[in-house]
Amino acid sequence: MSADYIAFTEAVYKKTGIDLTLYKESQMKRRLTSLRDKRGFISFSDYYKALRSDEQLFKEFLERMTINVSEFFRNRSRWDTLETRILPELVKQRGSLKMWSAACSTGEEPYSLSILLHLLQVKGSILATDLDESILNRARAGLYMEKSLKEVPPAQRDQFFTKDLAGWKISERIKKPVTFKKHNLLQDTYPAGLDLIVCRNVMIYFTEEAKIDIYNRFSDSLRTGGILFVGSTEQIFNPAKFGLESADTFFYRKS
Ligand SMILES: C[S@@+](CC[C@H](N)C(=O)[O-])C[C@H]1O[C@@H](n2cnc3c(N)ncnc32)[C@H](O)[C@@H]1O
């Protein structure tokens, strides 16, 4: 790592609590270098000086380092398993479920979960968190373009969204169980006693060391029998190491 980039990661950590060294370096450095170059800075130290005083530039930096793409029912077959196998199993154990959508981006993930709860008539609360406050505001607004709804069956789309000129707006009853809150997976305290954690398509950005720490903390957050639902490229190769066992493909049960 160049001294310039190391100093940059240290300065960013001091300002934001975001530890860039826990993200895969080549990927992160490439993304940030291209943004820095685009804005006309030749070193990270100049770029950081500008970031400190220019709020817009800082917002742009944050948006670039956090990759925000999401959609409803991403990898649909896994959500079908959640609906038909995992949620019914969890409900048998507890009447009301305590759930966490970690790194929820623009909200499609916690709202997909809320739609399933509604369809199955399951009671529960969903904490939805992300590092990026501006993305959480978009999630709270609950307004989506057609393309993020491509996995939502038309009947459900008409039932749970209303269309206006700006896009598709999620209904209040689907919003109701969801609470959005800022949370850094690498730094903040995790909630406890959870029945289900959904954390998808963020672990791929972290170093091995960071991943191990996060899986251990997820395991501590789950009650025995609780489930961790991960992304479709994020299989855990040795779940027992974290006190987890495979419950289905990309689902792990706290043992
Ligand atoms: C690709 S999105 C995944 C969205 C959703 N989970 C999905 O699978 O569709 C990755 C999200 O991780 C968030 N993120 C990145 N680093 C994070 C961290 N340290 N703590 C919490 N969220 C983080 C980003 O802000 C971004 O919204």
Short mmCIF file of C-alpha atoms and ligand atoms in Angstrom, two decimals:
data_model
loop_
_atom_site.label_atom_id
_atom_site.label_comp_id
_atom_site.label_asym_id
_atom_site.label_seq_id
_atom_site.Cartn_x
_atom_site.Cartn_y
_atom_site.Cartn_z
CA MET A 1 0.00 0.00 0.00
CA SER A 2 1.38 3.44 -0.83
CA ALA A 3 2.07 5.82 2.05
CA ASP A 4 -0.36 8.29 0.47
CA TYR A 5 -3.21 5.73 0.51
CA ILE A 6 -2.33 4.55 4.04
CA ALA A 7 -2.48 8.12 5.33
CA PHE A 8 -5.80 8.54 3.54
CA THR A 9 -7.30 5.42 5.15
CA GLU A 10 -6.16 6.68 8.57
CA ALA A 11 -7.66 10.12 8.02
CA VAL A 12 -10.96 8.64 6.79
CA TYR A 13 -11.07 6.37 9.84
CA LYS A 14 -10.59 9.33 12.19
CA LYS A 15 -13.28 11.36 10.49
CA THR A 16 -15.91 8.66 9.93
CA GLY A 17 -15.04 5.49 11.86
CA ILE A 18 -14.97 3.68 8.49
CA ASP A 19 -11.91 1.44 8.33
CA LEU A 20 -11.05 1.13 4.63
CA THR A 21 -8.27 -1.34 5.40
CA LEU A 22 -10.92 -3.93 6.29
CA TYR A 23 -12.24 -3.81 2.71
CA LYS A 24 -10.40 -5.77 -0.02
CA GLU A 25 -7.63 -3.41 -0.95
CA SER A 26 -7.26 -3.78 -4.72
CA GLN A 27 -11.00 -3.35 -5.31
CA MET A 28 -11.42 -0.39 -2.96
CA LYS A 29 -8.27 1.40 -4.08
CA ARG A 30 -9.26 1.07 -7.74
CA ARG A 31 -12.71 2.53 -7.10
CA LEU A 32 -11.39 5.43 -5.03
CA THR A 33 -8.46 6.20 -7.34
CA SER A 34 -10.77 6.50 -10.33
CA LEU A 35 -13.08 8.84 -8.41
CA ARG A 36 -10.14 10.92 -7.13
CA ASP A 37 -8.73 11.21 -10.68
CA LYS A 38 -12.14 12.15 -12.03
CA ARG A 39 -12.29 15.05 -9.56
CA GLY A 40 -8.79 16.21 -10.63
CA PHE A 41 -6.70 15.36 -7.53
CA ILE A 42 -3.31 13.79 -8.08
CA SER A 43 -2.78 12.48 -4.56
CA PHE A 44 -5.01 11.02 -1.84
CA SER A 45 -3.74 13.63 0.54
CA ASP A 46 -5.04 16.48 -1.67
CA TYR A 47 -8.25 14.60 -2.20
CA TYR A 48 -8.74 14.17 1.56
CA LYS A 49 -8.14 17.88 2.22
CA ALA A 50 -10.93 18.66 -0.22
CA LEU A 51 -13.22 16.00 1.25
CA ARG A 52 -12.94 17.58 4.67
CA SER A 53 -14.41 20.88 3.58
CA ASP A 54 -16.67 19.93 0.66
CA GLU A 55 -19.77 18.10 1.85
CA GLN A 56 -20.88 17.18 -1.66
CA LEU A 57 -17.50 15.66 -2.45
CA PHE A 58 -17.62 13.71 0.80
CA LYS A 59 -21.09 12.39 -0.01
CA GLU A 60 -19.88 11.28 -3.40
CA PHE A 61 -16.89 9.50 -1.83
CA LEU A 62 -19.19 7.65 0.57
CA GLU A 63 -21.49 6.64 -2.26
CA ARG A 64 -18.59 5.29 -4.28
CA MET A 65 -17.08 3.25 -1.49
CA THR A 66 -20.41 1.68 -0.53
CA ILE A 67 -21.84 -0.17 -3.48
CA ASN A 68 -25.55 0.31 -3.14
CA VAL A 69 -27.19 -1.87 -5.79
CA SER A 70 -30.13 -3.87 -4.54
CA GLU A 71 -33.51 -5.18 -5.68
CA PHE A 72 -36.60 -6.84 -4.23
CA PHE A 73 -36.26 -10.61 -3.71
CA ARG A 74 -32.70 -10.67 -5.05
CA ASN A 75 -31.93 -14.30 -6.04
CA ARG A 76 -35.62 -15.17 -5.94
CA SER A 77 -35.22 -18.92 -5.31
CA ARG A 78 -33.54 -18.19 -1.95
CA TRP A 79 -36.44 -15.97 -0.90
CA ASP A 80 -38.81 -18.79 -1.88
CA THR A 81 -36.90 -21.05 0.52
CA LEU A 82 -37.13 -18.36 3.18
CA GLU A 83 -40.90 -18.15 2.65
CA THR A 84 -41.72 -21.85 2.44
CA ARG A 85 -39.17 -23.43 4.80
CA ILE A 86 -37.24 -21.06 7.01
CA LEU A 87 -39.88 -18.59 8.21
CA PRO A 88 -42.46 -21.32 9.00
CA GLU A 89 -39.77 -23.16 10.99
CA LEU A 90 -38.88 -20.00 12.93
CA VAL A 91 -42.52 -19.19 13.63
CA LYS A 92 -43.04 -22.64 15.15
CA GLN A 93 -40.36 -21.74 17.71
CA ARG A 94 -41.52 -18.20 18.47
CA GLY A 95 -44.76 -16.32 17.88
CA SER A 96 -43.18 -12.99 17.03
CA LEU A 97 -39.86 -12.72 15.19
CA LYS A 98 -37.02 -10.32 15.80
CA MET A 99 -35.14 -9.74 12.54
CA TRP A 100 -32.21 -7.70 11.25
CA SER A 101 -31.44 -6.73 7.66
CA ALA A 102 -27.79 -5.69 7.93
CA ALA A 103 -26.34 -3.53 5.11
CA CYS A 104 -29.85 -2.98 3.75
CA SER A 105 -28.95 -0.30 1.20
CA THR A 106 -32.05 1.36 -0.32
CA GLY A 107 -34.48 -0.88 1.59
CA GLU A 108 -35.51 -3.51 -0.96
CA GLU A 109 -34.24 -6.30 1.31
CA PRO A 110 -36.08 -5.42 4.56
CA TYR A 111 -39.23 -4.56 2.59
CA SER A 112 -39.05 -7.94 0.78
CA LEU A 113 -38.91 -9.54 4.21
CA SER A 114 -41.84 -7.44 5.39
CA ILE A 115 -43.88 -8.53 2.34
CA LEU A 116 -43.24 -12.19 3.23
CA LEU A 117 -44.28 -11.57 6.85
CA HIS A 118 -47.49 -10.02 5.61
CA LEU A 119 -48.21 -12.89 3.19
CA LEU A 120 -47.54 -15.51 5.89
CA GLN A 121 -49.31 -13.44 8.56
CA VAL A 122 -46.24 -13.60 10.76
CA LYS A 123 -45.74 -11.00 13.49
CA GLY A 124 -42.36 -9.40 13.97
CA SER A 125 -40.04 -6.43 13.80
CA ILE A 126 -37.30 -5.73 11.27
CA LEU A 127 -34.30 -3.60 12.12
CA ALA A 128 -32.73 -2.41 8.86
CA THR A 129 -29.27 -0.87 9.01
CA ASP A 130 -26.63 0.53 6.72
CA LEU A 131 -23.46 2.54 6.98
CA ASP A 132 -24.70 5.23 4.66
CA GLU A 133 -27.20 7.73 6.10
CA SER A 134 -28.26 9.16 2.71
CA ILE A 135 -29.07 5.68 1.42
CA LEU A 136 -31.19 5.11 4.55
CA ASN A 137 -33.19 8.24 3.76
CA ARG A 138 -33.94 6.82 0.35
CA ALA A 139 -34.94 3.54 2.00
CA ARG A 140 -37.28 5.40 4.36
CA ALA A 141 -38.91 7.15 1.39
CA GLY A 142 -39.61 3.74 -0.17
CA LEU A 143 -39.81 4.85 -3.79
CA TYR A 144 -38.49 2.47 -6.47
CA MET A 145 -37.86 2.23 -10.17
CA GLU A 146 -39.47 -0.55 -12.20
CA LYS A 147 -36.20 -2.49 -12.50
CA SER A 148 -35.84 -3.13 -8.76
CA LEU A 149 -39.29 -4.75 -8.81
CA LYS A 150 -38.62 -7.28 -11.53
CA GLU A 151 -38.81 -10.25 -9.11
CA VAL A 152 -42.05 -9.04 -7.51
CA PRO A 153 -45.05 -10.95 -8.93
CA PRO A 154 -47.52 -8.49 -10.56
CA ALA A 155 -50.30 -9.34 -8.10
CA GLN A 156 -48.03 -8.49 -5.16
CA ARG A 157 -46.74 -5.40 -6.90
CA ASP A 158 -50.30 -4.13 -7.22
CA GLN A 159 -51.09 -5.13 -3.65
CA PHE A 160 -48.06 -3.57 -1.94
CA PHE A 161 -47.04 -0.64 -4.17
CA THR A 162 -48.71 2.36 -5.73
CA LYS A 163 -47.44 3.80 -8.96
CA ASP A 164 -47.03 7.49 -9.52
CA LEU A 165 -44.94 9.60 -11.87
CA ALA A 166 -41.81 9.19 -9.75
CA GLY A 167 -41.97 5.38 -9.56
CA TRP A 168 -43.42 2.64 -7.35
CA LYS A 169 -44.08 3.55 -3.73
CA ILE A 170 -44.13 0.86 -1.06
CA SER A 171 -47.29 0.77 1.06
CA GLU A 172 -47.43 1.95 4.67
CA ARG A 173 -48.40 -1.47 6.00
CA ILE A 174 -45.18 -2.96 4.55
CA LYS A 175 -43.14 -0.06 5.94
CA LYS A 176 -44.61 -0.38 9.41
CA PRO A 177 -42.57 -3.27 10.86
CA VAL A 178 -39.30 -1.83 9.51
CA THR A 179 -37.06 0.55 11.49
CA PHE A 180 -34.07 2.05 9.69
CA LYS A 181 -30.95 2.97 11.61
CA LYS A 182 -27.37 3.86 10.80
CA HIS A 183 -24.94 1.08 11.76
CA ASN A 184 -21.37 0.20 10.87
CA LEU A 185 -20.86 -3.58 10.80
CA LEU A 186 -17.15 -3.11 11.45
CA GLN A 187 -17.52 -0.95 14.50
CA ASP A 188 -20.90 -0.71 16.19
CA THR A 189 -22.55 -2.94 18.78
CA TYR A 190 -24.77 -5.68 17.34
CA PRO A 191 -28.35 -6.34 18.48
CA ALA A 192 -29.01 -9.48 20.56
CA GLY A 193 -31.55 -12.31 20.72
CA LEU A 194 -32.32 -12.32 17.00
CA ASP A 195 -34.37 -14.96 15.16
CA LEU A 196 -33.15 -14.00 11.70
CA ILE A 197 -30.27 -12.00 10.28
CA VAL A 198 -30.29 -11.19 6.58
CA CYS A 199 -26.87 -9.96 5.47
CA ARG A 200 -26.29 -10.23 1.74
CA ASN A 201 -23.88 -8.88 -0.82
CA VAL A 202 -21.67 -6.91 1.51
CA MET A 203 -19.31 -9.55 2.94
CA ILE A 204 -17.71 -9.88 -0.52
CA TYR A 205 -16.14 -6.46 -0.02
CA PHE A 206 -14.46 -7.26 3.30
CA THR A 207 -11.08 -8.85 4.05
CA GLU A 208 -10.97 -12.39 5.51
CA GLU A 209 -10.11 -10.96 8.93
CA ALA A 210 -13.13 -8.64 8.91
CA LYS A 211 -15.42 -11.44 7.71
CA ILE A 212 -14.38 -13.77 10.53
CA ASP A 213 -15.06 -11.07 13.08
CA ILE A 214 -18.48 -10.28 11.59
CA TYR A 215 -19.57 -13.95 11.39
CA ASN A 216 -18.60 -14.41 15.04
CA ARG A 217 -20.61 -11.38 16.01
CA PHE A 218 -23.62 -12.48 13.92
CA SER A 219 -23.48 -15.84 15.67
CA ASP A 220 -23.48 -14.09 19.07
CA SER A 221 -26.47 -12.00 17.98
CA LEU A 222 -28.61 -15.00 17.09
CA ARG A 223 -30.57 -16.96 19.66
CA THR A 224 -30.07 -20.74 19.48
CA GLY A 225 -32.01 -21.97 16.44
CA GLY A 226 -31.90 -18.51 14.82
CA ILE A 227 -30.95 -18.21 11.14
CA LEU A 228 -28.34 -16.26 9.19
CA PHE A 229 -29.27 -15.68 5.52
CA VAL A 230 -26.29 -14.73 3.33
CA GLY A 231 -25.80 -13.66 -0.29
CA SER A 232 -25.60 -16.11 -3.17
CA THR A 233 -21.83 -15.73 -3.57
CA GLU A 234 -21.15 -15.72 0.15
CA GLN A 235 -21.27 -19.34 1.23
CA ILE A 236 -19.60 -19.95 4.63
CA PHE A 237 -17.16 -22.81 4.16
CA ASN A 238 -16.72 -23.83 7.77
CA PRO A 239 -19.88 -22.71 9.58
CA ALA A 240 -19.11 -24.83 12.68
CA LYS A 241 -16.20 -22.48 13.37
CA PHE A 242 -18.79 -19.79 14.12
CA GLY A 243 -21.21 -22.03 16.01
CA LEU A 244 -23.42 -22.32 12.93
CA GLU A 245 -24.69 -25.26 10.86
CA SER A 246 -26.08 -25.37 7.35
CA ALA A 247 -29.88 -25.11 7.31
CA ASP A 248 -30.25 -24.86 3.49
CA THR A 249 -28.16 -23.34 0.70
CA PHE A 250 -27.06 -19.88 1.95
CA PHE A 251 -28.94 -20.31 5.27
CA TYR A 252 -27.12 -21.11 8.52
CA ARG A 253 -28.65 -22.07 11.86
CA LYS A 254 -27.16 -21.14 15.23
CA SER A 255 -26.42 -24.44 16.90
C1 LIG B 1 -24.51 -4.17 -2.53
S1 LIG B 1 -25.36 -3.42 -1.18
C2 LIG B 1 -26.29 -4.82 -0.59
C3 LIG B 1 -27.74 -4.48 -0.38
C4 LIG B 1 -28.63 -5.66 0.01
N1 LIG B 1 -28.17 -6.31 1.22
C5 LIG B 1 -28.75 -6.65 -1.11
O1 LIG B 1 -28.21 -7.75 -1.03
O2 LIG B 1 -29.41 -6.34 -2.12
C6 LIG B 1 -24.06 -3.24 0.01
C7 LIG B 1 -24.40 -2.29 1.14
O3 LIG B 1 -23.44 -2.48 2.18
C8 LIG B 1 -23.30 -1.25 2.85
N2 LIG B 1 -22.06 -1.28 3.63
C9 LIG B 1 -20.77 -1.23 3.20
N3 LIG B 1 -19.91 -1.28 4.25
C10 LIG B 1 -20.69 -1.37 5.37
C11 LIG B 1 -20.39 -1.42 6.76
N4 LIG B 1 -19.13 -1.40 7.20
N5 LIG B 1 -21.43 -1.48 7.64
C12 LIG B 1 -22.71 -1.48 7.20
N6 LIG B 1 -23.06 -1.43 5.89
C13 LIG B 1 -22.06 -1.37 4.99
C14 LIG B 1 -23.28 -0.24 1.72
O4 LIG B 1 -23.58 1.07 2.18
C15 LIG B 1 -24.34 -0.82 0.76
O5 LIG B 1 -25.59 -0.23 0.96
#
